[in-house]
Coordinates of C-alpha atoms in Angstrom, one line a residue:
Chain B
M345 CA 0.0 0.1 -0.2
P346 CA 1.2 3.2 -0.7
H347 CA 2.8 5.8 1.5
P348 CA 2.0 9.5 1.5
P349 CA 5.6 11.3 1.2
R350 CA 6.5 12.7 4.3
A351 CA 8.3 15.8 5.2
M352 CA 11.8 14.0 5.8
D353 CA 11.8 12.6 2.8
N354 CA 13.9 13.2 0.6
A355 CA 12.7 15.7 -2.1
S356 CA 12.8 13.9 -5.9
A357 CA 12.8 9.8 -4.3
P358 CA 12.3 8.0 -7.7
P359 CA 8.7 6.9 -8.2
G360 CA 7.5 3.4 -6.6
R361 CA 9.6 0.4 -8.0
G362 CA 7.9 -2.1 -5.6
A363 CA 7.7 -1.5 -2.0
L364 CA 10.5 -2.3 -0.5
S365 CA 12.2 0.4 -2.8
D366 CA 9.7 2.7 -2.0
W367 CA 10.5 1.1 1.8
W368 CA 13.8 2.2 1.8
W369 CA 14.1 5.5 -0.1
R370 CA 12.2 6.4 2.7
N371 CA 13.9 5.2 5.4
Q372 CA 17.2 5.3 4.2
R373 CA 18.3 8.9 6.1
A374 CA 17.9 6.7 9.3
L375 CA 19.3 3.4 8.6
T376 CA 22.2 4.3 6.6
P377 CA 24.1 5.4 10.3
F378 CA 23.4 1.7 11.6
I379 CA 24.1 -0.5 8.1
L380 CA 27.5 1.7 8.4
L381 CA 28.0 1.1 11.5
A382 CA 27.2 -2.8 11.9
P383 CA 30.5 -4.1 10.3
A384 CA 33.1 -2.3 12.6
C385 CA 30.7 -2.6 15.2
L386 CA 30.2 -6.5 15.3
L387 CA 34.1 -7.0 14.8
F388 CA 34.9 -4.4 17.6
A389 CA 32.4 -6.3 19.9
V390 CA 33.7 -9.9 18.7
F391 CA 37.5 -9.3 19.0
V392 CA 37.4 -7.0 21.6
L393 CA 34.4 -6.1 24.4
Y394 CA 33.3 -10.1 24.9
P395 CA 37.4 -10.8 25.6
I396 CA 37.9 -8.4 28.1
A397 CA 33.8 -9.8 30.0
A398 CA 35.3 -12.7 29.3
S399 CA 38.8 -12.4 30.5
I400 CA 37.0 -11.3 34.1
R401 CA 35.1 -14.1 33.8
L402 CA 38.4 -16.2 33.9
S403 CA 39.7 -14.5 36.2
L404 CA 37.5 -16.4 39.0
H405 CA 38.2 -19.9 37.9
D406 CA 41.2 -22.7 37.6
W407 CA 41.9 -23.2 33.9
D408 CA 44.4 -24.9 32.4
G409 CA 43.4 -24.4 28.6
V410 CA 41.9 -27.7 27.8
G411 CA 39.9 -29.4 31.1
P412 CA 37.1 -27.8 32.6
Q413 CA 37.1 -24.6 34.2
T414 CA 36.1 -24.5 38.1
W415 CA 35.0 -21.9 39.8
V416 CA 37.4 -20.4 42.4
G417 CA 36.2 -16.7 43.6
L418 CA 39.1 -14.3 44.6
A419 CA 41.5 -16.3 44.9
N420 CA 43.5 -16.0 42.1
F421 CA 43.7 -12.5 43.3
A422 CA 44.1 -13.2 47.0
E423 CA 47.1 -15.6 45.8
L424 CA 48.7 -12.6 43.6
F425 CA 48.4 -10.1 46.3
G426 CA 51.4 -12.8 47.7
D427 CA 53.0 -13.5 44.9
P428 CA 56.5 -11.3 45.1
V429 CA 56.7 -11.4 41.3
F430 CA 53.5 -10.2 40.7
Y431 CA 55.3 -6.7 43.1
T432 CA 58.1 -6.9 40.6
A433 CA 56.2 -6.8 37.8
L434 CA 53.9 -4.1 39.3
A435 CA 56.7 -2.2 40.7
N436 CA 59.3 -2.5 36.8
N437 CA 55.8 -1.6 35.4
L438 CA 55.2 1.7 37.6
C439 CA 59.1 2.4 37.5
W440 CA 58.9 2.1 33.2
L441 CA 56.1 4.5 33.6
A442 CA 57.9 7.5 35.8
L443 CA 61.3 6.6 33.5
Y444 CA 59.0 7.0 30.4
L445 CA 58.0 10.5 31.6
L446 CA 60.9 11.7 30.5
A447 CA 60.4 11.0 26.9
P448 CA 58.1 13.8 26.3
V449 CA 61.0 15.7 28.0
F450 CA 63.4 14.8 26.5
G451 CA 61.5 15.0 23.1
L452 CA 60.9 18.8 23.8
G453 CA 63.9 19.1 23.6
L454 CA 64.6 17.7 20.6
A455 CA 61.9 19.1 19.0
L456 CA 63.4 22.9 20.1
F457 CA 66.8 21.5 18.7
L458 CA 65.1 20.5 15.4
N459 CA 62.9 23.5 14.8
Q460 CA 64.9 25.5 12.6
D461 CA 64.3 26.4 9.2
V462 CA 67.3 25.5 7.9
R463 CA 68.2 23.3 4.5
G464 CA 67.7 19.0 4.7
I465 CA 66.1 20.3 8.2
R466 CA 63.2 17.8 7.1
V467 CA 65.2 14.9 5.9
V468 CA 67.0 15.1 9.3
R469 CA 63.4 15.4 11.1
S470 CA 63.0 11.6 9.1
L471 CA 66.0 10.3 10.0
F472 CA 65.3 11.5 14.3
L473 CA 61.8 9.5 13.5
F474 CA 63.2 5.9 12.6
P475 CA 63.4 4.8 15.9
F476 CA 59.7 4.5 16.2
V477 CA 58.6 3.4 12.2
I478 CA 60.7 0.0 12.9
S479 CA 59.4 -3.2 15.0
Q480 CA 60.0 -3.2 18.8
V481 CA 61.1 -6.7 18.2
V482 CA 63.9 -4.6 15.9
V483 CA 64.5 -2.4 18.8
G484 CA 64.8 -5.1 21.0
L485 CA 67.4 -6.7 19.4
I486 CA 69.7 -4.1 18.7
F487 CA 69.8 -3.0 22.4
A488 CA 70.3 -6.7 23.4
W489 CA 73.6 -6.8 20.9
F490 CA 74.4 -3.2 21.7
L491 CA 74.3 -4.1 25.3
N492 CA 75.7 -7.6 25.5
A493 CA 78.9 -8.3 28.2
E494 CA 80.5 -10.6 25.0
F495 CA 80.1 -9.3 21.6
G496 CA 78.1 -5.6 22.3
L497 CA 79.5 -2.9 20.8
L498 CA 79.1 -0.8 23.6
N499 CA 81.5 -3.0 25.3
R500 CA 84.3 -2.3 22.5
L501 CA 83.9 1.3 22.8
L502 CA 84.6 1.7 26.3
G503 CA 87.3 -1.0 25.8
S504 CA 88.9 1.6 23.3
A505 CA 88.1 4.3 25.7
G506 CA 90.0 2.2 28.4
L507 CA 86.5 1.4 30.5
P508 CA 85.9 -1.4 31.9
A509 CA 83.3 -3.7 30.4
V510 CA 80.1 -3.4 31.7
A511 CA 77.0 -6.6 31.9
P512 CA 73.7 -4.4 32.1
L513 CA 70.8 -7.0 30.9
E514 CA 72.5 -9.7 33.0
S515 CA 72.9 -7.9 35.9
G516 CA 69.5 -7.9 38.5
R517 CA 69.3 -4.6 38.9
W518 CA 70.0 -2.7 36.2
A519 CA 68.9 -5.0 33.1
I520 CA 65.2 -3.3 33.5
F521 CA 66.8 -0.1 33.0
A522 CA 68.5 -1.4 30.5
V523 CA 65.0 -2.9 29.0
I524 CA 63.2 1.2 29.2
L525 CA 66.5 2.7 27.9
A526 CA 65.6 0.9 24.9
G527 CA 61.9 1.7 24.8
L528 CA 63.3 4.9 25.5
W529 CA 64.5 5.5 22.2
P530 CA 61.3 5.1 20.2
Q531 CA 59.3 6.7 22.4
T532 CA 60.9 9.9 21.9
A533 CA 61.6 10.7 18.9
Y534 CA 57.7 10.4 19.2
C535 CA 57.2 12.9 21.6
M536 CA 59.3 14.6 19.0
I537 CA 57.0 14.7 16.2
L538 CA 54.8 15.6 18.9
Y539 CA 56.2 18.9 19.8
L540 CA 57.4 20.0 16.3
T541 CA 53.8 19.7 15.4
G542 CA 52.5 22.1 18.2
L543 CA 55.6 24.4 17.8
T544 CA 54.6 25.2 14.2
G545 CA 51.3 25.8 15.7
I546 CA 52.6 28.4 17.8
R547 CA 51.1 31.5 17.7
P548 CA 54.1 34.0 16.4
E549 CA 52.8 37.6 18.1
L550 CA 52.7 35.8 21.4
I551 CA 56.0 35.3 21.3
E552 CA 57.3 38.4 19.2
S553 CA 55.3 40.9 21.9
A554 CA 57.2 38.8 24.9
R555 CA 59.8 38.8 23.1
M556 CA 59.3 42.7 23.8
D557 CA 58.7 42.7 27.1
G558 CA 62.6 41.2 27.0
A559 CA 61.3 37.6 27.8
R560 CA 64.0 34.5 26.6
G561 CA 65.2 31.4 27.0
G562 CA 64.2 30.1 29.5
R563 CA 61.8 32.4 30.7
L564 CA 59.8 32.4 27.5
L565 CA 59.7 28.4 27.4
W566 CA 57.8 28.5 30.1
H567 CA 55.7 31.1 30.4
V568 CA 54.8 31.5 26.8
V569 CA 54.7 28.4 24.9
L570 CA 54.6 26.0 27.0
P571 CA 51.0 27.1 28.0
Q572 CA 50.2 26.8 24.4
L573 CA 51.8 23.2 24.4
R574 CA 49.5 22.5 27.1
P575 CA 47.2 19.2 24.9
V576 CA 51.4 18.0 23.2
T577 CA 52.2 17.8 26.6
F578 CA 49.0 15.8 27.6
I579 CA 49.1 13.5 24.8
A580 CA 52.7 12.7 24.8
A581 CA 51.8 12.5 28.3
M582 CA 49.0 9.5 27.7
V583 CA 50.6 7.8 25.1
C584 CA 53.3 7.3 27.2
V585 CA 51.6 5.8 30.3
V586 CA 49.6 3.6 27.8
G587 CA 53.6 2.5 26.3
A588 CA 54.4 1.5 29.8
L589 CA 51.2 -0.3 30.5
R590 CA 51.6 -2.0 27.4
S591 CA 55.2 -2.9 27.5
F592 CA 56.1 -6.7 26.3
D593 CA 58.2 -6.7 23.1
L594 CA 61.4 -5.0 23.7
V595 CA 61.2 -7.5 27.6
A596 CA 60.2 -10.6 26.1
I597 CA 63.1 -10.4 22.8
M598 CA 65.8 -8.6 25.7
T599 CA 65.2 -10.8 28.5
A600 CA 62.6 -12.8 28.7
G601 CA 61.7 -11.9 32.3
G602 CA 65.2 -12.3 33.9
P603 CA 67.3 -12.5 35.0
Y604 CA 65.6 -13.9 38.0
N605 CA 62.8 -12.0 37.2
S606 CA 64.4 -8.8 37.8
T607 CA 63.0 -7.4 34.3
M608 CA 59.7 -9.1 34.8
V609 CA 56.6 -6.9 33.7
L610 CA 53.2 -7.2 34.0
G611 CA 52.0 -8.3 30.5
Y612 CA 54.9 -10.6 29.8
Y613 CA 54.0 -12.1 33.3
M614 CA 50.7 -13.0 32.3
Y615 CA 51.5 -14.4 29.1
E616 CA 54.5 -16.8 30.7
Q617 CA 51.8 -17.7 33.8
T618 CA 49.8 -18.5 30.9
F619 CA 51.2 -20.5 28.3
L620 CA 54.1 -21.4 30.1
S621 CA 52.8 -22.4 33.3
L622 CA 49.9 -22.9 32.0
R623 CA 47.6 -21.7 34.6
Y624 CA 45.1 -19.6 32.7
G625 CA 43.0 -18.7 35.6
Y626 CA 45.9 -17.2 36.7
G627 CA 47.1 -15.2 33.7
A628 CA 44.0 -14.0 33.5
A629 CA 44.1 -11.9 37.0
I630 CA 46.9 -10.5 36.0
A631 CA 45.5 -9.2 33.0
A632 CA 42.8 -7.9 35.3
V633 CA 44.5 -6.0 37.2
L634 CA 46.6 -4.4 34.1
F635 CA 43.7 -3.5 32.7
A636 CA 42.1 -1.8 36.2
L637 CA 45.3 0.2 35.7
M638 CA 44.8 1.0 32.5
G639 CA 42.0 2.0 32.8
A640 CA 42.4 4.5 35.6
F641 CA 44.5 6.1 32.9
V642 CA 41.9 5.9 30.2
G643 CA 39.3 7.1 32.2
L644 CA 41.5 10.4 32.6
F645 CA 41.8 10.6 29.6
L646 CA 38.2 10.2 28.4
W647 CA 37.1 12.1 30.9
R648 CA 38.8 15.3 29.5
L649 CA 38.3 14.1 26.1
L650 CA 34.7 14.7 25.9
R651 CA 35.0 17.9 28.4
R652 CA 36.7 19.2 24.7
E653 CA 33.9 17.4 23.2
A654 CA 30.9 19.1 25.5
A655 CA 32.1 23.0 25.2
Chain M
M169 CA 58.9 31.4 16.2
F170 CA 60.8 29.7 19.4
P171 CA 63.4 29.4 19.2
A172 CA 65.3 31.8 17.7
P173 CA 65.7 30.9 13.9
V174 CA 69.6 30.6 13.5
A175 CA 69.1 31.9 10.6
R176 CA 69.0 34.8 11.5
A177 CA 72.3 34.7 13.9
S178 CA 76.0 35.0 12.7
R179 CA 77.8 32.9 10.2
L180 CA 79.4 31.3 12.9
S181 CA 76.3 30.0 14.5
R182 CA 75.2 28.6 11.7
M183 CA 78.4 26.5 11.4
G184 CA 77.5 25.4 14.8
Y185 CA 74.5 24.5 14.6
R186 CA 74.8 22.8 11.5
A187 CA 77.7 20.7 13.2
A188 CA 75.4 20.4 16.0
L189 CA 73.2 18.2 14.1
F190 CA 74.8 16.4 12.4
L191 CA 76.6 14.6 15.9
S192 CA 73.8 14.2 17.3
L193 CA 72.2 12.2 14.3
A194 CA 74.8 10.1 13.9
L195 CA 74.7 9.8 18.0
W196 CA 70.4 9.0 17.7
L197 CA 71.2 6.3 15.3
L198 CA 74.4 4.9 16.1
P199 CA 72.8 1.7 17.5
L200 CA 70.8 1.5 13.7
A201 CA 74.3 2.2 12.1
G202 CA 76.5 -0.6 13.8
V203 CA 73.6 -3.2 13.3
A204 CA 73.8 -2.0 9.1
L205 CA 77.7 -2.4 9.7
T206 CA 77.6 -5.7 11.0
S207 CA 75.0 -7.0 8.7
V208 CA 78.0 -6.7 6.2
R209 CA 80.9 -8.3 8.1
S210 CA 81.9 -12.0 7.5
I211 CA 81.7 -14.1 11.0
D212 CA 86.1 -13.7 10.7
D213 CA 85.0 -10.1 11.9
L214 CA 82.8 -10.5 14.8
T215 CA 85.1 -13.4 16.2
R216 CA 88.6 -11.3 16.2
G217 CA 86.0 -8.7 17.4
N218 CA 85.5 -6.2 14.7
L219 CA 82.7 -4.7 15.1
W220 CA 83.0 -0.8 14.8
G221 CA 86.6 -0.4 12.2
W222 CA 85.4 -0.6 8.8
P223 CA 84.9 -4.1 7.4
S224 CA 87.9 -6.7 6.6
E225 CA 85.0 -7.6 3.7
T226 CA 82.2 -6.8 2.6
R227 CA 79.4 -9.4 2.6
L228 CA 76.8 -7.3 1.7
V229 CA 75.2 -9.9 -1.2
E230 CA 76.4 -13.7 0.3
N231 CA 75.0 -12.0 4.3
Y232 CA 71.6 -11.3 3.3
A233 CA 71.6 -14.2 0.2
A234 CA 72.9 -16.5 3.3
V235 CA 69.1 -15.0 5.0
F236 CA 67.2 -16.4 2.2
S237 CA 68.8 -19.6 1.9
D238 CA 69.2 -20.6 5.8
S239 CA 66.1 -20.1 6.6
R240 CA 62.4 -19.2 5.4
M241 CA 63.2 -15.3 5.9
A242 CA 60.9 -15.6 2.2
Q243 CA 58.2 -17.1 3.9
F244 CA 57.8 -14.8 6.8
I245 CA 58.1 -11.7 4.4
L246 CA 55.3 -12.9 2.0
N247 CA 53.1 -13.7 5.6
S248 CA 53.8 -9.9 6.4
V249 CA 52.5 -8.6 3.3
L250 CA 49.3 -11.4 2.8
I251 CA 48.9 -10.5 6.8
T252 CA 49.2 -6.9 6.7
L253 CA 47.6 -5.5 3.6
P254 CA 44.3 -6.6 3.8
A255 CA 44.1 -6.1 7.5
V256 CA 45.3 -2.1 6.8
A257 CA 42.4 -2.3 3.9
G258 CA 39.7 -3.7 6.1
A259 CA 40.5 -1.6 8.9
V260 CA 40.2 1.9 7.2
A261 CA 37.4 0.8 5.2
L262 CA 35.3 -0.4 8.0
A263 CA 36.5 3.2 9.7
C264 CA 35.7 5.4 6.8
M265 CA 32.2 3.6 7.2
A266 CA 31.8 4.0 11.1
G267 CA 34.0 7.5 11.0
F268 CA 31.4 8.9 8.0
A269 CA 28.4 6.8 10.7
L270 CA 29.5 9.0 14.2
A271 CA 30.6 12.5 12.4
K272 CA 27.3 12.9 10.1
F273 CA 23.7 11.8 11.2
R274 CA 22.8 12.3 15.1
F275 CA 21.3 9.3 17.1
R276 CA 21.0 7.9 19.9
G277 CA 24.7 6.2 22.1
N278 CA 26.7 8.4 18.5
L279 CA 28.9 9.4 21.5
L280 CA 29.1 6.4 23.1
L281 CA 30.1 4.2 20.5
F282 CA 32.8 7.0 19.7
V283 CA 34.0 6.5 23.0
I284 CA 34.2 2.7 23.3
F285 CA 35.5 2.8 19.6
I286 CA 38.4 4.9 21.8
A287 CA 38.6 3.4 25.1
G288 CA 38.9 -0.3 23.3
N289 CA 42.0 0.9 21.5
L290 CA 43.7 1.7 24.9
V291 CA 43.0 -1.7 26.3
P292 CA 46.1 -3.8 27.1
F293 CA 46.8 -6.2 25.0
Q294 CA 46.6 -9.1 27.7
I295 CA 43.1 -8.7 29.0
L296 CA 42.1 -10.0 25.3
M297 CA 44.1 -12.7 24.9
I298 CA 43.2 -16.1 25.9
P299 CA 39.1 -15.7 25.0
V300 CA 40.6 -13.8 21.5
R301 CA 42.7 -17.4 21.1
D302 CA 39.6 -18.8 22.1
I303 CA 37.8 -17.8 19.8
A304 CA 40.0 -18.5 17.2
I305 CA 40.8 -22.4 18.3
E306 CA 36.9 -22.7 18.3
T307 CA 36.2 -21.2 14.4
G308 CA 39.4 -23.0 12.7
I309 CA 41.3 -20.3 12.8
Y310 CA 43.3 -21.0 15.0
D311 CA 47.5 -20.5 12.8
T312 CA 46.3 -19.2 10.2
R313 CA 46.5 -15.7 9.0
W314 CA 42.8 -15.1 9.0
A315 CA 43.2 -15.2 12.8
L316 CA 45.8 -12.4 12.6
I317 CA 44.2 -10.4 9.8
L318 CA 40.3 -10.4 11.1
F319 CA 42.0 -9.6 14.7
H320 CA 44.3 -6.8 13.6
V321 CA 40.7 -5.2 11.6
A322 CA 39.0 -6.0 14.6
F323 CA 41.7 -3.9 16.5
Q324 CA 42.8 -1.2 14.1
T325 CA 39.3 0.2 13.2
G326 CA 38.8 2.0 16.9
F327 CA 42.2 4.0 16.8
C328 CA 41.3 4.4 12.4
T329 CA 37.2 5.2 13.4
L330 CA 38.3 7.4 15.7
F331 CA 40.8 9.2 13.3
M332 CA 37.9 9.3 10.1
R333 CA 35.8 10.3 12.4
N334 CA 36.9 14.0 13.1
F335 CA 38.0 13.9 9.5
I336 CA 34.5 13.8 8.2
K337 CA 33.9 16.2 10.8
Q338 CA 35.7 18.9 9.4
L339 CA 33.6 18.7 6.1
P340 CA 31.1 21.3 5.3
D341 CA 26.8 20.0 6.2
A342 CA 25.9 22.4 3.7
M343 CA 28.2 20.7 0.7
L344 CA 26.1 17.0 1.9
D345 CA 23.0 18.5 2.2
A346 CA 23.0 20.2 -1.3
A347 CA 24.2 16.6 -2.4
R348 CA 20.6 15.4 -0.7
I349 CA 18.8 18.2 -2.3
E350 CA 20.3 16.7 -5.7
G351 CA 18.4 13.5 -4.7
S352 CA 21.7 11.6 -4.0
S353 CA 20.9 8.9 -1.4
E354 CA 22.6 8.8 2.5
L355 CA 24.8 5.8 0.6
G356 CA 25.6 7.9 -2.7
I357 CA 26.9 10.7 -1.0
F358 CA 29.0 8.7 1.4
W359 CA 30.3 7.0 -2.1
H360 CA 30.4 10.4 -4.2
I361 CA 31.2 13.3 -1.7
V362 CA 32.3 11.9 1.3
L363 CA 34.9 9.3 0.1
P364 CA 36.9 11.4 -2.6
L365 CA 37.1 14.3 0.0
V366 CA 39.3 12.3 2.3
R367 CA 41.5 10.4 0.4
P368 CA 44.4 11.9 2.6
A369 CA 43.1 11.1 6.0
I370 CA 42.9 7.7 4.4
A371 CA 46.3 7.5 2.9
A372 CA 48.2 9.0 6.3
I373 CA 45.5 6.1 8.4
A374 CA 46.8 3.5 5.6
A375 CA 50.3 4.3 6.4
L376 CA 50.3 4.3 10.2
T377 CA 47.8 1.6 10.3
F378 CA 50.4 -1.1 7.8
T379 CA 53.3 0.0 10.4
F380 CA 51.5 -1.2 13.2
V381 CA 50.0 -3.9 11.9
W382 CA 53.3 -4.9 10.4
N383 CA 55.9 -4.7 13.5
D384 CA 53.1 -6.5 16.0
Y385 CA 54.6 -9.3 18.0
F386 CA 52.3 -9.6 20.9
W387 CA 49.5 -11.6 18.6
S388 CA 52.0 -13.0 16.2
L389 CA 52.7 -15.0 19.1
V390 CA 49.3 -15.6 20.2
L391 CA 47.3 -17.0 17.2
V392 CA 49.8 -18.5 15.2
Q393 CA 52.9 -21.1 15.9
S394 CA 53.9 -23.0 11.9
D395 CA 56.3 -20.8 10.2
D396 CA 53.8 -21.1 7.4
V397 CA 52.1 -18.7 8.1
R398 CA 54.3 -17.1 10.8
P399 CA 54.9 -13.2 10.1
L400 CA 58.6 -10.9 9.8
T401 CA 58.7 -9.5 13.5
A402 CA 57.8 -13.8 14.9
G403 CA 59.7 -15.8 12.9
L404 CA 62.8 -13.1 13.5
Q405 CA 62.9 -13.7 17.2
S406 CA 62.5 -17.7 16.1
L407 CA 65.9 -17.0 13.7
R408 CA 67.4 -15.7 16.8
G409 CA 67.3 -19.8 18.3
M410 CA 68.5 -21.1 15.5
W411 CA 71.7 -18.6 14.4
L412 CA 73.5 -17.9 18.3
A413 CA 76.0 -16.2 17.5
S414 CA 75.6 -15.2 13.9
W415 CA 75.0 -11.4 14.9
N416 CA 75.6 -10.8 11.4
L417 CA 72.9 -12.2 10.1
I418 CA 70.3 -11.9 12.8
S419 CA 71.6 -8.0 12.0
A420 CA 70.8 -9.0 8.5
G421 CA 67.6 -10.2 9.4
S422 CA 66.6 -7.3 11.6
I423 CA 67.3 -4.5 8.4
I424 CA 64.9 -6.7 6.4
A425 CA 62.6 -6.9 9.0
A426 CA 62.8 -2.4 9.1
I427 CA 63.2 -1.9 5.4
P428 CA 59.1 -1.9 4.3
P429 CA 58.4 0.4 7.7
V430 CA 61.2 2.5 7.1
L431 CA 59.8 2.7 2.9
L432 CA 56.9 3.6 3.5
F433 CA 57.6 6.2 6.4
L434 CA 59.6 8.0 3.6
L435 CA 57.6 7.8 0.9
M436 CA 54.0 8.7 2.5
Q437 CA 56.3 11.4 5.4
Q438 CA 53.8 13.6 5.3
H439 CA 50.2 12.1 5.9
F440 CA 52.4 10.0 8.0
I441 CA 53.3 12.9 10.7
A442 CA 49.5 14.0 9.8
G443 CA 48.5 11.0 11.5
L444 CA 50.2 10.4 14.1
T445 CA 50.1 13.7 15.7
A446 CA 46.4 14.7 14.6
G447 CA 45.7 14.8 18.6
A448 CA 48.3 17.3 18.8
E449 CA 46.3 20.0 16.8
S450 CA 43.4 19.2 16.6
D451 CA 43.2 20.8 20.2

């Protein structure tokens, strides 16, 4: 049966070519967003949202990966909070986070250094970004070898300068810093490019008038430039926090958590407990803690983003 | 401009700046240069400890040929390509659709969906690991390229949607309304007006996603295990066990793994950087 066209309908919808076609023309404006969103939402629900819920559920169970799952309540978490390796991993993650916050500082320094208009500066900036473009696996391999006690390039350099050899990756005390150092390399490059973009957006008249008033160097940077770079600083810090909590690749490649778990991080401990010790429930509990930790930071990020969206 | 332009400074400080540029860059890329140099060394050089000097004989062709003949490197590269390209295409396509819907249509839950896409993209992989692997095993795609392709499409769609949505939002509504009055359907508008206009954004997001997927290591460990489907990152790590002290071959392998993303970056620099810094300038 024919429907009278409504005002919101497309003005020049072609004349009826069957009920279905009519119906589509009348409703396409309302239906299109859902059709366009459906595939993305479906995949995201299956591979991201459902797994989060399933992992949290699993953290309340004992499971070896094949047999039946047995409900254990909060026992996994109780064990976790008495597990010294867990505390090592947590402390390493927090240490990682603290040191990663140096990346925005170094990145800003590099960006200020490279924010000049000389011939070839584009190429130089690109070359500085290289460490970020290559895989963390490659970064890990490069540093593992650079720092290797026997064949390492670092010890050759130290040796030729008459200094004693070092073995950072075999030291329970220093290995974690060596791994984080490797991570700082690409992370600093990333922060540098963020700040370079931020610096090009700075309003020149503010700089000039501050210079007229006699502001120079550090004071100009602190009182005029940095306030304008605040959004960049926020994003850089956020990216570093997420990166520090996600750390896995470098640990897996450079130390596999050793020596004696001294470089363990939550991400790697979870992987190890699940696949090497076949304690899926315990692994899921570690993942849940990591998730909660990330949730706290991401919540802060989204809160700010939403406030901006509302403004 | 801050800091003060060097171009206006004295000749001496201009030269000083250039020298400082060169030195800092050399220092910054020192580890990379060491690896590149090692990849053309003979095993003799390595055992004799000649790591920084000029190679006693250049074995560029021999070493790189050995990487391909002694290992399944060619297969790993092929796997990486066959995983990365479909994953990028899929994620970008889904993100264009979802981005348009979120940017230009009002409906309940619009902002909520947007937030979910962003938040989902920031979660630690470990919270997804066990269930995603179970899904892959139950659907029979575990240890196939499809497992990695599907997961990467799903996961990268979050970030890509955020990016596309913000880009499409900047297109003027008046232009879309004009097309509607002309009698264009919403899907027609998407195809004929929105997509051609967002080409730069597509280039940026594709270049970035390519790098993320190509460089992924975690999911290559979790979702596949045989050499027939394993991508380059996981393959490289497995070769390390085989080659042990043959650091020249490992170095050559590392260089090979680094080349595609570096090349892509150099070719699409402007797009790549625009994508990386999207959040930094839109504030």
